[in-house]
XYZ file of N, CA and C in Angstrom:
300
model
N 0.838 -1.182 0.000
C 0.000 0.000 0.000
C 0.881 1.243 0.000
N 0.487 2.205 -0.762
C 1.278 3.424 -0.889
C 0.938 4.446 0.173
N -0.233 4.358 0.778
C -0.630 5.325 1.778
C -1.219 6.594 1.206
N -1.349 6.686 -0.109
C -1.926 7.876 -0.740
C -3.432 7.873 -0.578
N -3.980 9.028 -0.333
C -5.419 9.198 -0.184
C -5.976 9.869 -1.428
N -7.073 9.348 -1.940
C -7.749 9.952 -3.078
C -8.575 11.128 -2.576
N -8.357 12.312 -3.148
C -9.054 13.513 -2.697
C -10.037 13.996 -3.753
N -10.829 14.992 -3.383
C -11.753 15.614 -4.334
C -10.993 16.189 -5.521
N -9.857 16.791 -5.229
C -9.044 17.380 -6.296
C -8.557 16.294 -7.257
N -8.188 15.133 -6.729
C -7.756 14.020 -7.582
C -8.893 13.569 -8.493
N -10.097 13.482 -7.933
C -11.262 13.093 -8.736
C -11.527 14.127 -9.828
N -11.468 15.393 -9.457
C -11.710 16.459 -10.429
C -10.652 16.436 -11.532
N -9.395 16.190 -11.171
C -8.328 16.106 -12.172
C -8.551 14.933 -13.125
N -8.987 13.807 -12.577
C -9.246 12.630 -13.413
C -10.386 12.902 -14.394
N -11.436 13.578 -13.943
C -12.550 13.923 -14.833
C -12.061 14.892 -15.908
N -11.275 15.871 -15.496
C -10.718 16.845 -16.447
C -9.893 16.132 -17.524
N -9.041 15.203 -17.110
C -8.169 14.473 -18.022
C -8.952 13.513 -18.924
N -9.848 12.717 -18.329
C -10.528 11.643 -19.067
C -11.728 12.111 -19.876
N -12.467 13.085 -19.360
C -13.680 13.536 -20.038
C -13.407 14.766 -20.898
N -12.493 15.609 -20.440
C -12.122 16.763 -21.239
C -12.869 18.037 -20.904
N -13.588 18.057 -19.791
C -14.243 19.307 -19.383
C -13.227 20.150 -18.623
N -13.544 21.416 -18.430
C -12.608 22.315 -17.745
C -12.401 21.877 -16.298
N -11.330 22.365 -15.696
C -11.040 22.020 -14.300
C -12.161 22.499 -13.374
N -12.682 23.684 -13.657
C -13.751 24.230 -12.822
C -15.017 23.376 -12.947
N -15.370 22.992 -14.173
C -16.553 22.155 -14.375
C -16.381 20.777 -13.744
N -15.186 20.220 -13.832
C -14.957 18.903 -13.238
C -15.053 18.982 -11.710
N -14.556 20.051 -11.116
C -14.673 20.232 -9.669
C -16.137 20.386 -9.268
N -16.907 21.109 -10.083
C -18.342 21.272 -9.804
C -19.078 19.943 -9.922
N -18.686 19.113 -10.885
C -19.309 17.791 -11.029
C -19.052 16.922 -9.798
N -17.817 16.913 -9.333
C -17.477 16.134 -8.140
C -18.295 16.627 -6.954
N -18.354 17.938 -6.762
C -19.131 18.505 -5.651
C -20.610 18.138 -5.766
N -21.161 18.212 -6.969
C -22.577 17.905 -7.171
C -22.879 16.448 -6.829
N -22.013 15.543 -7.251
C -22.223 14.120 -6.958
C -22.137 13.869 -5.449
N -21.117 14.421 -4.806
C -20.965 14.219 -3.364
C -22.112 14.857 -2.577
N -22.580 16.022 -3.027
C -23.724 16.662 -2.371
C -24.975 15.808 -2.504
N -25.189 15.229 -3.691
C -26.360 14.398 -3.908
C -26.316 13.153 -3.019
N -25.144 12.534 -2.916
C -24.995 11.365 -2.045
C -25.255 11.757 -0.594
N -24.666 12.866 -0.149
C -24.844 13.328 1.232
C -26.305 13.650 1.534
N -26.960 14.379 0.634
C -28.359 14.763 0.846
C -29.261 13.536 0.934
N -28.997 12.540 0.096
C -29.796 11.321 0.116
C -29.613 10.582 1.435
N -28.391 10.506 1.933
C -28.127 9.840 3.206
C -28.744 10.592 4.375
N -28.712 11.926 4.315
C -29.316 12.732 5.382
C -30.818 12.452 5.479
N -31.457 12.194 4.336
C -32.885 11.861 4.317
C -33.157 10.462 4.857
N -32.097 9.687 5.109
C -32.271 8.338 5.628
C -32.407 7.283 4.548
N -32.141 7.654 3.311
C -32.271 6.718 2.206
C -30.924 6.048 1.926
N -30.974 4.902 1.246
C -29.775 4.160 0.877
C -29.260 4.655 -0.467
N -27.945 4.700 -0.622
C -27.316 5.074 -1.892
C -26.645 3.824 -2.449
N -27.071 3.387 -3.639
C -26.482 2.216 -4.287
C -25.802 2.656 -5.571
N -24.523 2.326 -5.690
C -23.756 2.625 -6.882
C -23.402 1.291 -7.537
N -23.989 1.032 -8.684
C -23.817 -0.237 -9.378
C -22.340 -0.551 -9.590
N -21.962 -1.772 -9.341
C -20.590 -2.277 -9.481
C -19.609 -1.625 -8.510
N -20.104 -0.879 -7.539
C -19.234 -0.257 -6.542
C -19.651 -0.677 -5.140
N -20.890 -0.332 -4.744
C -21.366 -0.702 -3.419
C -22.523 0.165 -2.981
N -22.907 0.020 -1.717
C -24.023 0.808 -1.208
C -23.674 1.408 0.149
N -24.204 2.601 0.370
C -24.068 3.315 1.636
C -25.424 3.268 2.322
N -25.432 2.892 3.598
C -26.683 2.810 4.355
C -26.491 3.431 5.731
N -27.600 3.881 6.308
C -27.594 4.318 7.696
C -28.168 3.191 8.534
N -27.514 2.904 9.646
C -28.011 1.878 10.558
C -28.181 2.501 11.935
N -29.238 2.087 12.603
C -29.470 2.538 13.966
C -28.801 1.568 14.932
N -28.025 2.105 15.859
C -27.395 1.285 16.888
C -28.073 1.590 18.208
N -28.384 0.553 18.949
C -29.036 0.710 20.245
C -28.050 1.247 21.279
N -28.609 1.869 22.303
C -27.788 2.299 23.420
C -27.299 1.075 24.176
N -26.165 1.219 24.831
C -25.605 0.101 25.585
C -24.664 0.637 26.644
N -24.187 -0.268 27.460
C -23.221 0.114 28.490
C -21.843 -0.326 28.012
N -20.914 0.618 27.987
C -19.542 0.313 27.616
C -18.630 0.505 28.803
N -17.366 0.248 28.599
C -16.389 0.417 29.679
C -15.250 1.315 29.216
N -14.831 2.196 30.113
C -13.635 2.994 29.871
C -12.447 2.045 30.012
N -11.663 1.861 28.947
C -10.575 0.886 29.023
C -9.487 1.228 30.052
N -9.321 2.508 30.355
C -8.296 2.907 31.333
C -8.726 2.578 32.757
N -9.976 2.959 33.082
C -10.423 2.851 34.473
C -11.316 1.650 34.724
N -11.886 1.083 33.658
C -12.827 -0.027 33.836
C -14.211 0.452 34.240
N -14.379 1.758 34.348
C -15.656 2.341 34.754
C -16.701 2.146 33.649
N -17.918 1.788 34.061
C -19.008 1.634 33.094
C -19.492 3.000 32.633
N -19.715 3.115 31.326
C -20.126 4.379 30.728
C -21.294 4.092 29.793
N -22.401 4.834 29.922
C -23.514 4.611 28.990
C -23.174 5.152 27.600
N -23.489 4.379 26.565
C -23.304 4.803 25.179
C -24.683 5.025 24.598
N -24.946 6.243 24.155
C -26.266 6.616 23.657
C -26.575 5.935 22.323
N -27.868 5.737 22.038
C -28.233 5.224 20.702
C -27.812 6.232 19.636
N -27.455 5.728 18.475
C -26.999 6.629 17.424
C -27.193 5.979 16.062
N -27.034 6.797 15.034
C -27.071 6.308 13.661
C -25.653 6.297 13.131
N -25.308 5.243 12.410
C -23.974 5.148 11.832
C -24.090 4.904 10.336
N -23.096 5.364 9.606
C -23.038 5.165 8.168
C -22.190 3.931 7.900
N -22.715 3.010 7.099
C -21.967 1.813 6.741
C -21.878 1.710 5.227
N -20.771 1.150 4.761
C -20.566 0.923 3.332
C -20.440 -0.563 3.108
N -21.193 -1.082 2.152
C -21.098 -2.485 1.792
C -20.637 -2.558 0.342
N -19.415 -3.055 0.101
C -18.913 -3.119 -1.269
C -19.672 -4.167 -2.087
N -19.788 -3.904 -3.391
C -20.439 -4.872 -4.280
C -19.500 -6.042 -4.520
N -20.065 -7.129 -5.021
C -19.257 -8.299 -5.338
C -18.232 -7.971 -6.422
N -18.616 -7.126 -7.380
C -17.700 -6.727 -8.444
C -16.478 -6.012 -7.856
N -16.696 -5.095 -6.923
C -15.591 -4.372 -6.294
C -14.718 -5.317 -5.474
N -15.348 -6.215 -4.731
C -14.584 -7.179 -3.934
C -13.678 -8.028 -4.824
N -14.231 -8.515 -5.933
C -13.446 -9.347 -6.847
C -12.300 -8.557 -7.470
N -12.562 -7.306 -7.824
C -11.523 -6.464 -8.423
C -10.383 -6.227 -7.435
N -10.705 -5.988 -6.182
C -9.685 -5.771 -5.157
C -8.911 -7.064 -4.906
N -9.626 -8.174 -4.792
C -8.959 -9.462 -4.582
C -8.001 -9.783 -5.715
N -8.421 -9.523 -6.945
C -7.563 -9.769 -8.116
C -6.314 -8.905 -8.067
N -6.478 -7.634 -7.719
C -5.344 -6.713 -7.651
C -4.379 -7.103 -6.537
N -4.900 -7.589 -5.425
C -4.036 -7.955 -4.305
C -3.311 -9.282 -4.531
N -3.858 -10.135 -5.375
C -3.254 -11.449 -5.592
C -2.126 -11.413 -6.625
N -1.886 -10.266 -7.223
C -0.816 -10.161 -8.242
C 0.520 -9.950 -7.604
């Protein structure tokens, strides 16, 4: 692993290079897609991207946890968490790349 992180700017540059739109338009496209995904998740809906995966919100119940330093019991409030489930196509592509 190289440790490099893919950023919004990297996505915009790739769109600029591969599609041929201006840098400003490619940055706006990236922002629009990310805003649409975020807005859909905020509404509580699932986002499914074919051949990539799906983003879902899950409700977690409240529970009692422990402070690892002191061992003291601490209540953990119920909350919503975002989970990503990769598609089978993505899993296979990653497995193939790692097995080389």
